[in-house]
Structures are given as structure tokens and as C-alpha cells.
């Protein structure tokens, strides 16, 4: 863009905030966005801050300065760093009590980021304290600065690098005493200004979070004492209460991280244990925010002691910190379930630790606490007495009950499933028990029912009998949960087949009900079909009748698909003579509707909107194809083949009709995928027409799902004589439209699904027809595309690219393919390593580097010497300093990285080497 003037920027800001014309506002917004990206914005933002024209222009200028330092610091030569620093310090020095907080924050962020980036600025914290600490007007701004500097140390925008970050943290640790002293002075002299005190606590917390304070030195800190005073008082403001909680939680995390035990540890533990009365007071005053803050603090106290609590509890005596669980359980008993929810992750961590140790006597110490937890969750899970229907879908209470289910399944081994089941059964048998208590007890039972041993004969038969004999007038929620329990008891029913017939009768009756009961019955029937397969074969006629009447039931689409899954599983166990007609009939209900839609005729589909959506029928058909899985020996005809080949014309017409709709195309492809997987090579009659059709459609409509379908075809048919060349022709036909899309500006970034599916297809060729693929002229352009795609920061797409390269290299070194692989490495090995290292350092998330490491390992298998040479070159091509002038990577670190990669014996070790090296740039 042309160099703009300050006046033009002012006019743009004025238009953005004041012009009533939305079109003009939009134009101004885009222009200002482009301006912020330009190199001219440094100077003009500085100018606008000096002019102080109005609030909006000052805010925009401060935001611009912050953005430029965060994202474009490399634009400035090192010689300009000092003048930028002086300019920002000058702007800050003009801050008064009247200055708007948004401007203070943006300027403070800009200066904080500059302090971290600018390696020539020695001791920035000491400089700021020296310059501003005596100026009362600067107290807020200085505390803001001192808060932001440690917070920004780990900012991903700044990419400070591990070396610079380590340098900064050492500096901050050295200055932490000065900061602590200054904050204490501010606390003493701050009068009763709540905003200031809150900022002091937040600043203290940010320094604790980066582990800058030496814990023994702050054990007597007035700020910690003040935190306890705030939490003990019933009159503390919400902001101060939360800030005090954050400070103490951060201290606990810090002590856990450092495994630091001593004076501060004892003071915190004792002080927090004394806050039980404050918590009870918050409950009495119905101050939910304070209750939640204290619950969070109690939970963090347990978490910070969890390792010791478990490890140091012996067979006879639990560790003293176990008593902190009483505080947490007090919170779990709060009248609002949101408070209980805060503790859930802690219970999960405790259960994980105990499960790993597998020590009965140790687990026994925690059994009473878990029993109390389950009892409290049972109460929280109760519906309101005047609630009419089921738990509302999508509501917060439904979400809470879902989390309760998860946490019960995590901790139940501590108390045993049958013990919990019996405990809840006692509730059910209590005289005059309310409906909501009964339903909650059944809900808890539902979550442990799957773990009940099949031989249990004391309680489960009574529960099943009670459910089967529920009175007509019982609450709908009780009936719903009871139906769900029967599904969860599928393993027990399988071992007690005498209960199957009455259970099926009960579920069939429920399937004909309204208001959600039919969906619950469908889900339970699916579980029973999946588990009780050998017993359910005798009930196939009843199941087929259910399938015929499926659309007359009031069930959700997902439940209907699940029910079809259950029926399909049973059909798959029928003898071939029965299987084919049963499957044909089951498919016909879906295929006939789909055929009408593919012909453009949706009459006779009940007029419901969902029925005229082809996805409705495709998902059902896919479920059948996926789950009718007969056992077929070699050279036997698959009894499903006749049905699937017979139905092909309908799917073919659907492909043609819906080729413009990517969502429906995905559903059709999914259906075809399961069809081909079901009958494998016996799908040969439809292979050629299918390939021709998807090539034609893909040339005009680049649906990546068609590439995925291609990979399925390669997987199934590439071994077949006469198929390989046709499949390679398919790949060649796919390449031109695919590369056309991916070579557009941001093509890789905007089409990760296409990258994922294309390289999945290429990988299948390497796995199924390696010789033909490597001899093909297609291999070079595909490798070149893969080299570009290495940097794509999309988890699934990047995995597919890395698997492609691994498959390309992963062959027995003794076979005929080795010379071809060596030739590929000779041509592309250096570029591959260069791109992989660049991607690891600048593009990919740390958790994606394990897949990159696999490629390094494969290259090493072929030639460790070649790997070493390429890695040396790649490392040498990377920048040695960052934009702030600090050293990113030393020569010793480069040498060490090369050594680590070359000497790594496992992919895990290579991953660690890549992650450590990438941190030097992040």
C-alpha cells in the first residue's frame, strides 16, 4: 500500500467508530487492517500516541503498537530497538489516573513484549521499578507492566525460544525480591482501594506462576497473610476473593511442581484447612461465587498433595493430608451441583493413581471417601419433585449427569460395582421413597450395571423383576432409566438367558411408547443384540417385525440406526440361506426410499422433512452394511454379495444426483465403503463402473471423500490380477484436479481433507502394489506435493503425509524395491529432511512431531550417514538469532541435536530430540 498519513489513519478510525454507513465502516475496517500489516504503521502509531487526538485513535494506536511488536518485530532493525523502547517509556510516563484502562493495557503489553524480545535491554524489571516506582500516578501502570511481563514469557506469539526464555526467567528470579517488596509497599500504602489491591494480588500470582519467587523467602509474605484474611472474611468483594483464591492456588501448584515441602507448605495446608468455616458461611449466605472459589482452593490443595497422599499412606495409616478430602466432600455436598463439578478432575486423578498401584489395602483407605462421593452424587442427580418429563436434552443438568456417569465409572472400582448397586437398591426399597429418589438411585445403578458379574444372583434378579413389573402410573423418568438399565445389564442377561424373553417383551412394549421411551428401548435392544448374539438368533422373526415397523416408532434417528445395527448383527449369524433374504428385506426399506429420492420423487415418504433427506436413508443402509458381518471361508460365496451388488444401481444413481452436495456425497461414499468392506473381492462386478463414475464426478466436483473411497478400492482390489493398472489409472485421473486445487494460494491450508485423503490413497498403493507404484511416473509429482505438505499444521492431514513417506521408505532392505527407495532418497532425501525440520521448528504443534520422527527413523534405517549429512545441512540453514537479537541456537546445541537424531534408537527418542530443538525457536 502507498505510505499513508496520520490524518488518513485518523479519518479511518473516525469512520470505523462513528460513520452510520455500514459499507463505509467495513471499508475503513479493511483499510486499517491492511495499514496495521504495513511497515509504515510503526511510525504513525507512535505519532498518534503523541497527538492524543481522542480515545479511539489512542486505543487503535496502542493496539497497533502491541500487534506490531508481537507479530512483526522482525521488520525493525536492531538499531531501531532503543528508540522504540524510549518512545514507549515516554508514552507510559504520560499516563494519569484518567487514562483509560484499555490504553494502559495495550501500551503495557507492547512494552512488556519489547522487554522480552529486546535482548540488549538488560534488567528491564529493575529499570521500570527504578524509573516509575516513586511516581504515585504510575502505580497502576507499573503493576500492570509487572503483571504482564511474566505472563508474556510463554506467549506463543513472541517465539522467544528456550535460550532467551531461560535467560529471562533467571533475570526475573533475580528481580523477584524487588517486585515482592514493591507489591508489599503498594499493599500497605494503597489505602482501601479494592481495584489496586486486586491488581497487586494478580501481579503476585503471575510471578508465582512462572516460579520466580524462592518459596522459603515468601513464606512470611504479607500478601499471603492478606489472602487468608480476605478468604476468612464474609465481607470480601467478589473480585478480591477470586484474586486471593488464584494466588493461593498458584502457590499450591508451584509447590507441587517443585516438590517443595517446608514452612510454607505447612502454613498453606494449615491455613486452608481453617477455611472450612468461611466455606460454611458462604453456603449460609448463598454466595455461590465464594463457595466455588473455596471449593477450587480445597480441590487444588488435595491435587497438590495427591502424589504424597497415595504414596506415603501405608497399610495401617493414611497420610495426614487425606483429611483434606473431607473439605472437598463438604463442597461436593453443596446445594448447587456446579460446585461439586469443580472436584471431578481431582477424583479422576486419585482413581488413576490408585488403579495403577493396584494395592487393595491402600485403596481401602479411600473407600469411605468415595462412598460419600457417590452418595452426594446420587442426591445431586435427583430431578425436581415437580418435574414432569425426562431430563432436558442439551440442558446443563443433562450435561452434569453425563459427567457424573463418567466419574462414577472412573472411581467405582474403589468401592466395587455390586456394593454400589446394593447400596442404591436399599434406597429403592426404603418405605415411602419419593419418585425422584428412586430415579436417581436407578441412574447410579445404570452406570455400574455393566460391571456386575454374571453370576450375581442376590440383587440383580430382584432389580430386573421390579423393572419388569413397574406400575403403569410410575413417573416417566423412572421408566426411562429402568429401560436403560436393562441395556446396561446385557452381559448379565447373556449369562442368565431365562430373563431374555420377558426383557424383550418389556422393551418391545416400550418401543411403542412416546416421549423418549422408544429411543431408550431401541438403545437397550441394540446392546442386548450386540451382547446376547447366540440367544437372539432365535428371535430373528421378532426383530424383522420391529424393522418393518421401524418408522412407526417415536425414536430418534440415531437410536433407529443403533437398532438396525443390533438387528444386522443377529442377521450376520444366520445360515446363508436365511441371511440373504433377511438382509435383502432389511435393506429394502431403506433402498426403496433412497431410490425414489434419487429419481426425484419423494412421495410416499410420510411427508416428514427428515424422510426426504437422503442422508436419513443412507445412514441406515450404511449401518446394515457395516454390521451384517457373516463368517465366510475362502472360496465361499458371501451371502451378502447378492444384496449389495443388487442395490448398487440405486447408490450409483444417488452419486449422480447428489454430486453437487458434498455432505450427501460423504454419506454415499461411507455407505459404499461399508458395502465393499462387507463383501471384499466379491464386489468385483461393481468395481469398474464405480471407478469410472467417481473419476468423472471428481473431475468436476473435487469431493475429497472420493479420494478416500479410492483408497478403499486399492486396499481391497490392488492384489487382484488385472486390477492394479486400472487403479493406477484412477490415481492418475485424480492427480490433475487434486493438484489444481492444492496449488492455489493457501490451497494446502484451505483443503486439509483433500491432503489427508489423497495421501491416504497414495499410501494404500505403496502398501498394496509397491512395485507398480514405484515404477509409475506418478511417484515423483506425489513426492513433490508431499514435500510441500510437510508444513501443513493440520493433525489428520499431516499424519497422512508422514505415513506416506514412512510407507515409501519402509521396505525390507533385501528385496527388489531397495534400489528404487535409494534412488528416491538420493533425489529427494535432502529436501525431505530440510522441510521436515523447518516444519518441526516453525509450523507444527509439538504433539505432531512423533509422526515426523517416524520418517527420520525410516531414513536412518536406509542410511545413517545420509541422515547425518542432511540433518547437518538442514540445521545450518536455520536462523541462529531471533528478531530481538538474542541467540536462538548455539553451535553446541546444533551439534547435540544432530548427535541425538543420528544416535536415537527409537522414534520416541527422536521425537524428544525434535521437541527439545523446536523449543529453541518457540
Coordinates of C-alpha atoms in Angstrom, one line a residue, residues 118-616:
X118 CA 14.9 -7.0 23.1
X119 CA 18.0 -8.8 24.3
X120 CA 20.0 -5.6 24.6
X121 CA 17.7 -4.3 27.3
X122 CA 19.4 -5.6 30.4
X123 CA 17.3 -5.9 33.7
X124 CA 14.1 -4.4 32.3
X125 CA 12.1 -5.0 35.6
X126 CA 14.8 -3.2 37.7
X127 CA 14.8 -0.4 35.1
X128 CA 11.0 0.0 35.3
X129 CA 10.9 -0.1 39.1
X130 CA 13.8 2.5 39.3
X131 CA 12.0 4.8 36.8
X132 CA 8.4 4.6 37.9
X133 CA 8.1 3.2 41.5
X134 CA 8.3 6.6 43.2
X135 CA 5.6 8.1 40.9
X136 CA 2.2 7.5 42.6
X137 CA 0.4 8.3 39.3
X138 CA 2.2 5.4 37.7
X139 CA 1.3 2.8 40.3
X140 CA -1.5 1.1 38.3
X141 CA 0.5 1.1 35.1
X142 CA 3.7 -0.2 36.7
X143 CA 1.7 -3.0 38.5
X144 CA 0.1 -3.8 35.1
X145 CA 3.6 -4.0 33.5
X146 CA 4.9 -6.2 36.3
X147 CA 1.9 -8.5 35.8
X148 CA 2.3 -8.8 32.0
X149 CA 6.0 -9.4 31.8
X150 CA 5.8 -12.9 33.5
X151 CA 2.5 -13.6 31.8
X152 CA 4.0 -13.0 28.3
X153 CA 7.1 -15.1 28.9
X154 CA 5.3 -18.2 27.5
X155 CA 3.4 -16.3 24.8
X156 CA 3.3 -18.4 21.6
X157 CA 3.1 -15.2 19.5
X158 CA 6.6 -14.0 20.6
X159 CA 8.5 -17.2 19.8
X160 CA 11.2 -16.2 22.3
X161 CA 13.0 -19.5 22.1
X162 CA 14.2 -21.7 25.0
X163 CA 17.5 -19.9 25.4
X164 CA 16.1 -16.4 25.6
X165 CA 13.3 -17.7 27.9
X166 CA 15.7 -19.3 30.2
X167 CA 17.8 -16.0 30.3
X168 CA 14.6 -14.0 31.1
X169 CA 13.5 -16.4 33.8
X170 CA 16.9 -16.1 35.5
X171 CA 16.6 -12.3 35.4
X172 CA 13.1 -12.4 36.7
X173 CA 14.1 -14.7 39.6
X174 CA 16.9 -12.3 40.4
X175 CA 14.4 -9.3 40.5
X176 CA 11.6 -11.1 42.3
X177 CA 12.7 -9.7 45.7
X178 CA 12.4 -6.2 44.4
X179 CA 8.9 -6.9 43.0
X180 CA 7.8 -8.6 46.2
X181 CA 8.9 -5.6 48.2
X182 CA 7.3 -3.1 45.8
X183 CA 4.0 -5.0 45.9
X184 CA 4.1 -5.1 49.7
X185 CA 4.7 -1.3 49.8
X186 CA 1.7 -0.8 47.5
X187 CA -0.5 -3.0 49.6
X188 CA 0.4 -1.1 52.8
X189 CA 0.1 2.4 51.1
X190 CA -2.9 1.5 48.8
X191 CA -5.5 2.8 51.3
X192 CA -8.6 0.6 50.9
X193 CA -8.7 0.8 47.1
X194 CA -10.1 -2.6 46.1
X195 CA -9.1 -2.3 42.4
X196 CA -5.5 -1.6 43.4
X197 CA -5.4 -4.5 45.9
X198 CA -6.9 -6.9 43.3
X199 CA -4.2 -5.8 40.8
X200 CA -1.5 -6.4 43.5
X201 CA -2.7 -9.9 44.1
X202 CA -2.9 -10.7 40.3
X203 CA 0.6 -9.4 39.9
X204 CA 1.9 -11.6 42.7
X205 CA 0.1 -14.6 41.2
X206 CA 1.7 -14.0 37.8
X207 CA 5.2 -14.1 39.4
X208 CA 4.3 -17.3 41.3
X209 CA 3.1 -19.0 38.2
X210 CA 6.5 -18.7 36.5
X211 CA 8.2 -19.9 39.6
X212 CA 10.2 -16.7 40.0
X213 CA 9.9 -16.4 43.8
X214 CA 12.1 -18.5 46.1
X215 CA 9.3 -20.1 48.2
X216 CA 11.2 -20.0 51.5
X217 CA 11.7 -16.2 51.1
X218 CA 7.9 -15.5 50.7
X219 CA 6.7 -17.9 53.4
X220 CA 6.1 -14.9 55.7
X221 CA 4.9 -12.6 52.9
X222 CA 2.3 -10.1 54.0
X223 CA 0.5 -10.8 50.7
X224 CA -0.1 -14.4 51.6
X225 CA -1.4 -13.4 55.0
X226 CA -3.6 -10.9 53.3
X227 CA -5.0 -13.6 51.0
X228 CA -6.1 -15.7 54.0
X229 CA -7.6 -12.6 55.7
X230 CA -9.7 -12.0 52.6
X231 CA -10.9 -15.6 52.3
X232 CA -11.8 -15.7 56.0
X233 CA -13.9 -12.6 55.9
X234 CA -17.5 -12.7 55.0
X235 CA -17.4 -9.1 53.6
X236 CA -14.7 -9.5 51.0
X237 CA -15.7 -8.3 47.5
X238 CA -16.1 -10.9 44.7
X239 CA -13.0 -9.7 42.7
X240 CA -10.7 -9.7 45.7
X241 CA -12.0 -13.1 46.8
X242 CA -11.3 -14.6 43.4
X243 CA -7.8 -12.9 43.2
X244 CA -6.9 -14.3 46.7
X245 CA -8.0 -17.7 45.6
X246 CA -6.0 -17.6 42.5
X247 CA -2.9 -16.6 44.4
X248 CA -3.1 -19.5 46.9
X249 CA -3.9 -22.0 44.1
X250 CA -0.9 -20.8 42.2
X251 CA 1.3 -21.3 45.3
X252 CA 0.0 -24.8 45.7
X253 CA 0.7 -25.6 42.0
X254 CA 4.2 -24.1 42.4
X255 CA 4.9 -26.3 45.4
X256 CA 3.7 -29.4 43.7
X257 CA 5.9 -28.6 40.7
X258 CA 8.9 -28.1 42.8
X259 CA 8.1 -30.8 45.3
X260 CA 8.8 -28.1 47.8
X261 CA 8.0 -29.0 51.4
X262 CA 8.7 -26.9 54.4
X263 CA 7.5 -23.9 56.3
X264 CA 5.3 -22.5 53.5
X265 CA 3.8 -25.9 52.8
X266 CA 2.7 -26.4 56.4
X267 CA 1.4 -22.8 56.6
X268 CA -0.7 -23.2 53.5
X269 CA -2.1 -26.6 54.5
X270 CA -3.0 -25.4 58.0
X271 CA -4.4 -22.1 56.7
X272 CA -6.6 -23.7 54.1
X273 CA -7.9 -26.3 56.5
X274 CA -9.0 -23.5 58.7
X275 CA -11.2 -22.0 55.9
X276 CA -13.9 -24.6 56.3
X277 CA -15.9 -22.2 58.5
X278 CA -15.5 -19.5 55.8
X279 CA -16.9 -22.0 53.2
X280 CA -19.9 -22.9 55.5
X281 CA -20.5 -19.1 55.9
X282 CA -20.6 -18.7 52.1
X283 CA -23.1 -21.5 51.9
X284 CA -25.3 -20.0 54.6
X285 CA -25.1 -16.6 52.8
X286 CA -25.9 -18.3 49.4
X287 CA -22.8 -16.7 47.9
X288 CA -22.2 -19.2 45.1
X289 CA -19.1 -17.5 43.7
X290 CA -17.3 -17.6 47.1
X291 CA -18.3 -21.2 47.6
X292 CA -16.9 -22.1 44.2
X293 CA -13.7 -20.2 44.9
X294 CA -13.1 -22.1 48.1
X295 CA -14.1 -25.4 46.6
X296 CA -11.5 -24.8 43.9
X297 CA -8.9 -24.0 46.6
X298 CA -9.7 -27.1 48.6
X299 CA -9.5 -29.2 45.4
X300 CA -6.2 -27.8 44.4
X301 CA -4.9 -28.4 47.9
X302 CA -5.8 -32.1 47.5
X303 CA -4.3 -32.3 44.0
X304 CA -1.0 -30.7 45.1
X305 CA -0.7 -33.4 47.8
X306 CA -2.1 -36.2 45.8
X307 CA 1.2 -38.0 45.0
X308 CA 2.3 -37.9 48.6
X309 CA -1.2 -38.7 49.9
X310 CA -1.2 -42.0 47.9
X311 CA 2.5 -42.9 48.0
X312 CA 3.0 -42.2 51.7
X313 CA -0.1 -43.9 53.0
X314 CA 1.0 -47.2 54.5
X315 CA -1.2 -50.3 55.0
X316 CA -2.2 -49.2 58.5
X317 CA -2.3 -45.4 58.4
X318 CA -3.2 -43.0 55.7
X319 CA -1.1 -39.9 55.1
X320 CA -2.1 -36.9 57.1
X321 CA -3.2 -34.9 54.0
X322 CA -6.1 -37.4 53.5
X323 CA -8.1 -35.2 55.8
X324 CA -8.2 -32.5 53.1
X325 CA -10.6 -34.8 51.3
X326 CA -13.2 -34.0 54.0
X327 CA -13.1 -30.4 52.9
X328 CA -13.7 -31.4 49.3
X329 CA -16.5 -33.7 50.2
X330 CA -18.1 -30.9 52.2
X331 CA -18.1 -29.0 48.9
X332 CA -19.5 -31.9 46.9
X333 CA -22.4 -31.7 49.3
X334 CA -23.2 -28.1 48.3
X335 CA -26.8 -27.5 47.2
X336 CA -25.6 -26.4 43.7
X337 CA -24.2 -29.2 41.6
X338 CA -21.8 -26.8 39.8
X339 CA -19.7 -26.7 43.0
X340 CA -19.5 -30.5 43.1
X341 CA -18.4 -30.5 39.4
X342 CA -15.2 -28.5 40.3
X343 CA -13.9 -31.5 42.1
X344 CA -14.4 -34.1 39.4
X345 CA -10.9 -33.9 37.8
X346 CA -9.3 -34.4 41.3
X347 CA -11.4 -37.7 41.8
X348 CA -10.3 -38.9 38.4
X349 CA -6.6 -38.3 39.2
X350 CA -7.0 -40.1 42.5
X351 CA -8.7 -43.1 40.9
X352 CA -5.9 -43.2 38.2
X353 CA -3.2 -43.3 40.8
X354 CA -4.9 -46.0 42.9
X355 CA -5.7 -48.1 39.8
X356 CA -2.1 -48.0 38.6
X357 CA -0.8 -49.1 42.1
X358 CA -3.4 -51.9 42.3
X359 CA -3.0 -52.2 46.1
X360 CA -6.1 -53.4 47.9
X361 CA -5.1 -52.1 51.4
X362 CA -4.1 -48.8 50.0
X363 CA -7.3 -48.4 48.1
X364 CA -9.2 -49.3 51.2
X365 CA -8.1 -46.0 52.9
X366 CA -10.0 -44.1 50.2
X367 CA -13.1 -46.3 50.1
X368 CA -15.1 -44.3 52.7
X369 CA -14.5 -41.1 50.8
X370 CA -15.6 -42.5 47.5
X371 CA -18.7 -43.9 49.2
X372 CA -19.6 -40.4 50.4
X373 CA -18.8 -39.0 47.0
X374 CA -21.3 -41.4 45.3
X375 CA -23.9 -40.7 48.0
X376 CA -23.6 -37.0 47.3
X377 CA -23.7 -37.5 43.5
X378 CA -26.9 -39.6 44.0
X379 CA -28.5 -36.6 45.7
X380 CA -27.3 -34.1 43.1
X381 CA -28.6 -36.4 40.3
X382 CA -32.2 -36.1 41.6
X383 CA -34.7 -34.3 39.4
X384 CA -37.1 -31.7 41.0
X385 CA -40.1 -33.3 42.6
X386 CA -42.4 -31.3 40.3
X387 CA -40.5 -32.2 37.1
X388 CA -42.9 -33.7 34.6
X389 CA -40.9 -35.3 31.8
X390 CA -37.4 -36.6 31.2
X391 CA -34.1 -34.8 31.7
X392 CA -34.0 -32.0 29.2
X393 CA -31.7 -32.7 26.2
X394 CA -28.9 -30.2 25.8
X395 CA -29.5 -28.7 29.2
X396 CA -26.8 -28.1 31.9
X397 CA -28.4 -30.7 34.2
X398 CA -28.2 -33.3 31.4
X399 CA -24.5 -32.4 30.9
X400 CA -23.9 -32.7 34.6
X401 CA -25.5 -36.1 34.8
X402 CA -23.3 -37.2 31.9
X403 CA -20.2 -36.1 33.9
X404 CA -21.5 -37.9 36.9
X405 CA -21.7 -41.1 34.8
X406 CA -18.0 -40.7 33.8
X407 CA -16.7 -40.0 37.3
X408 CA -18.7 -42.9 38.8
X409 CA -17.2 -45.3 36.1
X410 CA -13.7 -43.9 37.0
X411 CA -14.0 -44.4 40.8
X412 CA -16.3 -47.4 41.1
X413 CA -13.5 -50.0 41.4
X414 CA -12.6 -48.4 44.7
X415 CA -15.9 -49.4 46.3
X416 CA -16.9 -52.2 43.9
X417 CA -19.9 -52.1 41.5
X418 CA -22.0 -54.6 43.3
X419 CA -21.6 -52.8 46.6
X420 CA -22.8 -49.6 45.0
X421 CA -25.6 -51.4 43.2
X422 CA -26.8 -52.9 46.6
X423 CA -26.5 -49.5 48.3
X424 CA -28.8 -48.0 45.7
X425 CA -31.2 -51.0 45.8
X426 CA -31.6 -50.3 49.6
X427 CA -32.7 -46.8 48.6
X428 CA -35.3 -48.2 46.2
X429 CA -36.7 -50.4 49.0
X430 CA -37.0 -47.6 51.5
X431 CA -40.6 -47.1 52.7
X432 CA -42.3 -44.0 51.2
X433 CA -39.3 -43.3 48.9
X434 CA -40.0 -40.4 46.5
X435 CA -40.1 -40.9 42.7
X436 CA -37.1 -38.6 42.2
X437 CA -35.0 -40.5 44.8
X438 CA -35.9 -43.8 43.1
X439 CA -35.0 -42.5 39.7
X440 CA -31.6 -41.1 40.9
X441 CA -30.8 -44.4 42.5
X442 CA -31.6 -46.2 39.3
X443 CA -29.5 -43.7 37.4
X444 CA -26.5 -44.5 39.6
X445 CA -27.2 -48.3 39.2
X446 CA -27.3 -47.8 35.4
X447 CA -23.7 -46.5 35.5
X448 CA -22.3 -49.6 37.3
X449 CA -24.6 -52.3 35.8
X450 CA -22.2 -53.2 33.0
X451 CA -19.6 -54.2 35.7
X452 CA -21.9 -56.6 37.6
X453 CA -20.6 -60.2 37.5
X454 CA -22.8 -62.5 35.5
X455 CA -23.1 -64.9 38.4
X456 CA -24.6 -62.3 40.8
X457 CA -27.9 -63.8 42.0
X458 CA -28.9 -61.8 45.1
X459 CA -29.8 -58.3 43.9
X460 CA -29.9 -58.1 40.1
X461 CA -32.8 -60.6 39.7
X462 CA -34.8 -58.6 42.1
X463 CA -34.0 -55.3 40.3
X464 CA -34.9 -56.9 36.9
X465 CA -38.1 -58.3 38.3
X466 CA -39.0 -54.9 39.8
X467 CA -38.4 -53.2 36.5
X468 CA -40.4 -55.7 34.5
X469 CA -43.3 -55.1 36.9
X470 CA -43.2 -51.3 37.1
X471 CA -46.7 -50.0 37.7
X472 CA -48.4 -48.2 34.8
X473 CA -48.6 -44.9 36.7
X474 CA -44.9 -44.7 37.6
X475 CA -43.1 -41.5 36.6
X476 CA -41.8 -41.5 33.0
X477 CA -38.2 -40.7 34.2
X478 CA -38.2 -43.9 36.3
X479 CA -39.5 -45.9 33.3
X480 CA -36.8 -44.3 31.0
X481 CA -33.9 -45.0 33.4
X482 CA -35.2 -48.6 34.1
X483 CA -35.3 -49.3 30.3
X484 CA -31.7 -48.0 30.1
X485 CA -30.6 -50.3 33.0
X486 CA -31.8 -53.4 31.1
X487 CA -29.5 -52.5 28.2
X488 CA -26.5 -52.0 30.6
X489 CA -27.3 -55.4 32.1
X490 CA -26.7 -57.1 28.7
X491 CA -23.8 -59.1 29.9
X492 CA -25.7 -60.4 32.9
X493 CA -28.7 -61.2 30.7
X494 CA -26.5 -63.1 28.3
X495 CA -25.4 -65.3 31.3
X496 CA -29.0 -65.6 32.6
X497 CA -30.9 -66.3 29.3
X498 CA -34.1 -67.2 31.1
X499 CA -34.6 -63.5 31.6
X500 CA -34.2 -62.7 27.9
X501 CA -37.8 -63.3 26.8
X502 CA -39.5 -61.2 29.5
X503 CA -36.9 -58.4 29.0
X504 CA -37.6 -58.4 25.2
X505 CA -41.3 -58.3 25.8
X506 CA -40.9 -55.3 28.1
X507 CA -38.6 -53.5 25.6
X508 CA -41.0 -54.2 22.7
X509 CA -43.8 -52.6 24.7
X510 CA -41.6 -49.6 25.5
X511 CA -40.6 -49.3 21.8
X512 CA -44.2 -48.5 21.1
X513 CA -44.4 -45.7 23.6
X514 CA -43.9 -41.9 23.1
X515 CA -41.9 -39.1 24.8
X516 CA -38.4 -40.7 24.6
X517 CA -39.2 -44.1 25.9
X518 CA -39.0 -45.7 22.5
X519 CA -35.5 -44.3 21.9
X520 CA -34.3 -45.7 25.3
X521 CA -35.8 -49.1 24.3
X522 CA -34.1 -49.0 20.9
X523 CA -30.7 -48.3 22.6
X524 CA -31.2 -51.2 25.1
X525 CA -32.3 -53.6 22.4
X526 CA -29.1 -52.7 20.4
X527 CA -26.9 -53.5 23.4
X528 CA -28.7 -56.8 24.0
X529 CA -28.5 -57.8 20.4
X530 CA -24.7 -57.0 20.3
X531 CA -24.0 -58.9 23.5
X532 CA -26.6 -61.8 23.5
X533 CA -25.9 -62.8 19.9
X534 CA -26.3 -66.6 20.3
X535 CA -29.6 -66.3 22.2
X536 CA -31.0 -63.6 19.9
X537 CA -30.8 -65.6 16.7
X538 CA -34.0 -67.4 17.8
X539 CA -35.8 -64.1 18.0
X540 CA -34.9 -63.0 14.4
X541 CA -38.6 -63.1 13.2
X542 CA -39.5 -60.6 16.0
X543 CA -36.5 -58.4 15.2
X544 CA -37.5 -58.3 11.5
X545 CA -41.0 -57.3 12.5
X546 CA -39.5 -54.5 14.5
X547 CA -37.6 -53.4 11.4
X548 CA -40.7 -53.4 9.3
X549 CA -42.4 -51.2 11.8
X550 CA -39.3 -49.0 12.5
X551 CA -40.8 -45.8 11.1
X552 CA -44.0 -46.1 13.2
X553 CA -41.9 -45.9 16.4
X554 CA -41.3 -42.5 18.1
X555 CA -37.5 -42.8 18.1
X556 CA -34.6 -40.5 17.2
X557 CA -32.7 -41.2 14.0
X558 CA -29.5 -42.2 15.9
X559 CA -31.5 -44.7 18.0
X560 CA -33.0 -46.2 14.9
X561 CA -29.6 -46.6 13.3
X562 CA -28.4 -48.3 16.5
X563 CA -31.4 -50.6 16.4
X564 CA -30.6 -51.5 12.8
X565 CA -27.1 -52.2 13.9
X566 CA -28.4 -54.7 16.5
X567 CA -30.7 -56.4 14.1
X568 CA -27.9 -56.6 11.5
X569 CA -25.5 -58.2 13.9
X570 CA -28.1 -61.0 14.5
X571 CA -28.7 -61.4 10.8
X572 CA -25.0 -61.9 10.3
X573 CA -25.2 -65.0 12.5
X574 CA -27.9 -66.7 10.4
X575 CA -27.2 -69.6 8.0
X576 CA -26.6 -68.3 4.4
X577 CA -30.0 -69.5 3.1
X578 CA -31.7 -67.3 5.8
X579 CA -29.2 -64.5 5.8
X580 CA -29.6 -63.3 2.2
X581 CA -33.4 -62.9 2.2
X582 CA -33.3 -61.3 5.7
X583 CA -30.6 -58.8 4.7
X584 CA -32.4 -58.1 1.4
X585 CA -35.6 -57.3 3.3
X586 CA -33.8 -55.2 5.9
X587 CA -32.1 -53.2 3.1
X588 CA -35.2 -52.9 1.0
X589 CA -36.9 -50.4 3.4
X590 CA -34.0 -48.0 3.0
X591 CA -33.2 -48.7 -0.7
X592 CA -36.7 -48.2 -1.9
X593 CA -36.9 -44.7 -0.2
X594 CA -33.5 -43.8 -1.5
X595 CA -34.4 -44.9 -5.0
X596 CA -37.4 -42.6 -5.0
X597 CA -35.3 -39.7 -3.9
X598 CA -32.6 -40.5 -6.4
X599 CA -35.3 -40.4 -9.1
X600 CA -36.5 -37.0 -7.8
X601 CA -39.7 -38.5 -6.3
X602 CA -40.2 -38.1 -2.5
X603 CA -43.9 -39.1 -2.5
X604 CA -44.9 -41.7 -0.1
X605 CA -42.2 -40.8 2.5
X606 CA -44.6 -39.7 5.1
X607 CA -44.1 -36.1 4.2
X608 CA -41.7 -35.6 7.1
X609 CA -38.7 -33.4 6.3
X610 CA -36.2 -35.9 7.6
X611 CA -37.6 -38.6 5.3
X612 CA -36.9 -36.5 2.2
X613 CA -33.2 -36.2 3.2
X614 CA -31.2 -38.9 1.5
X615 CA -28.8 -38.9 4.5
X616 CA -31.6 -40.3 6.6

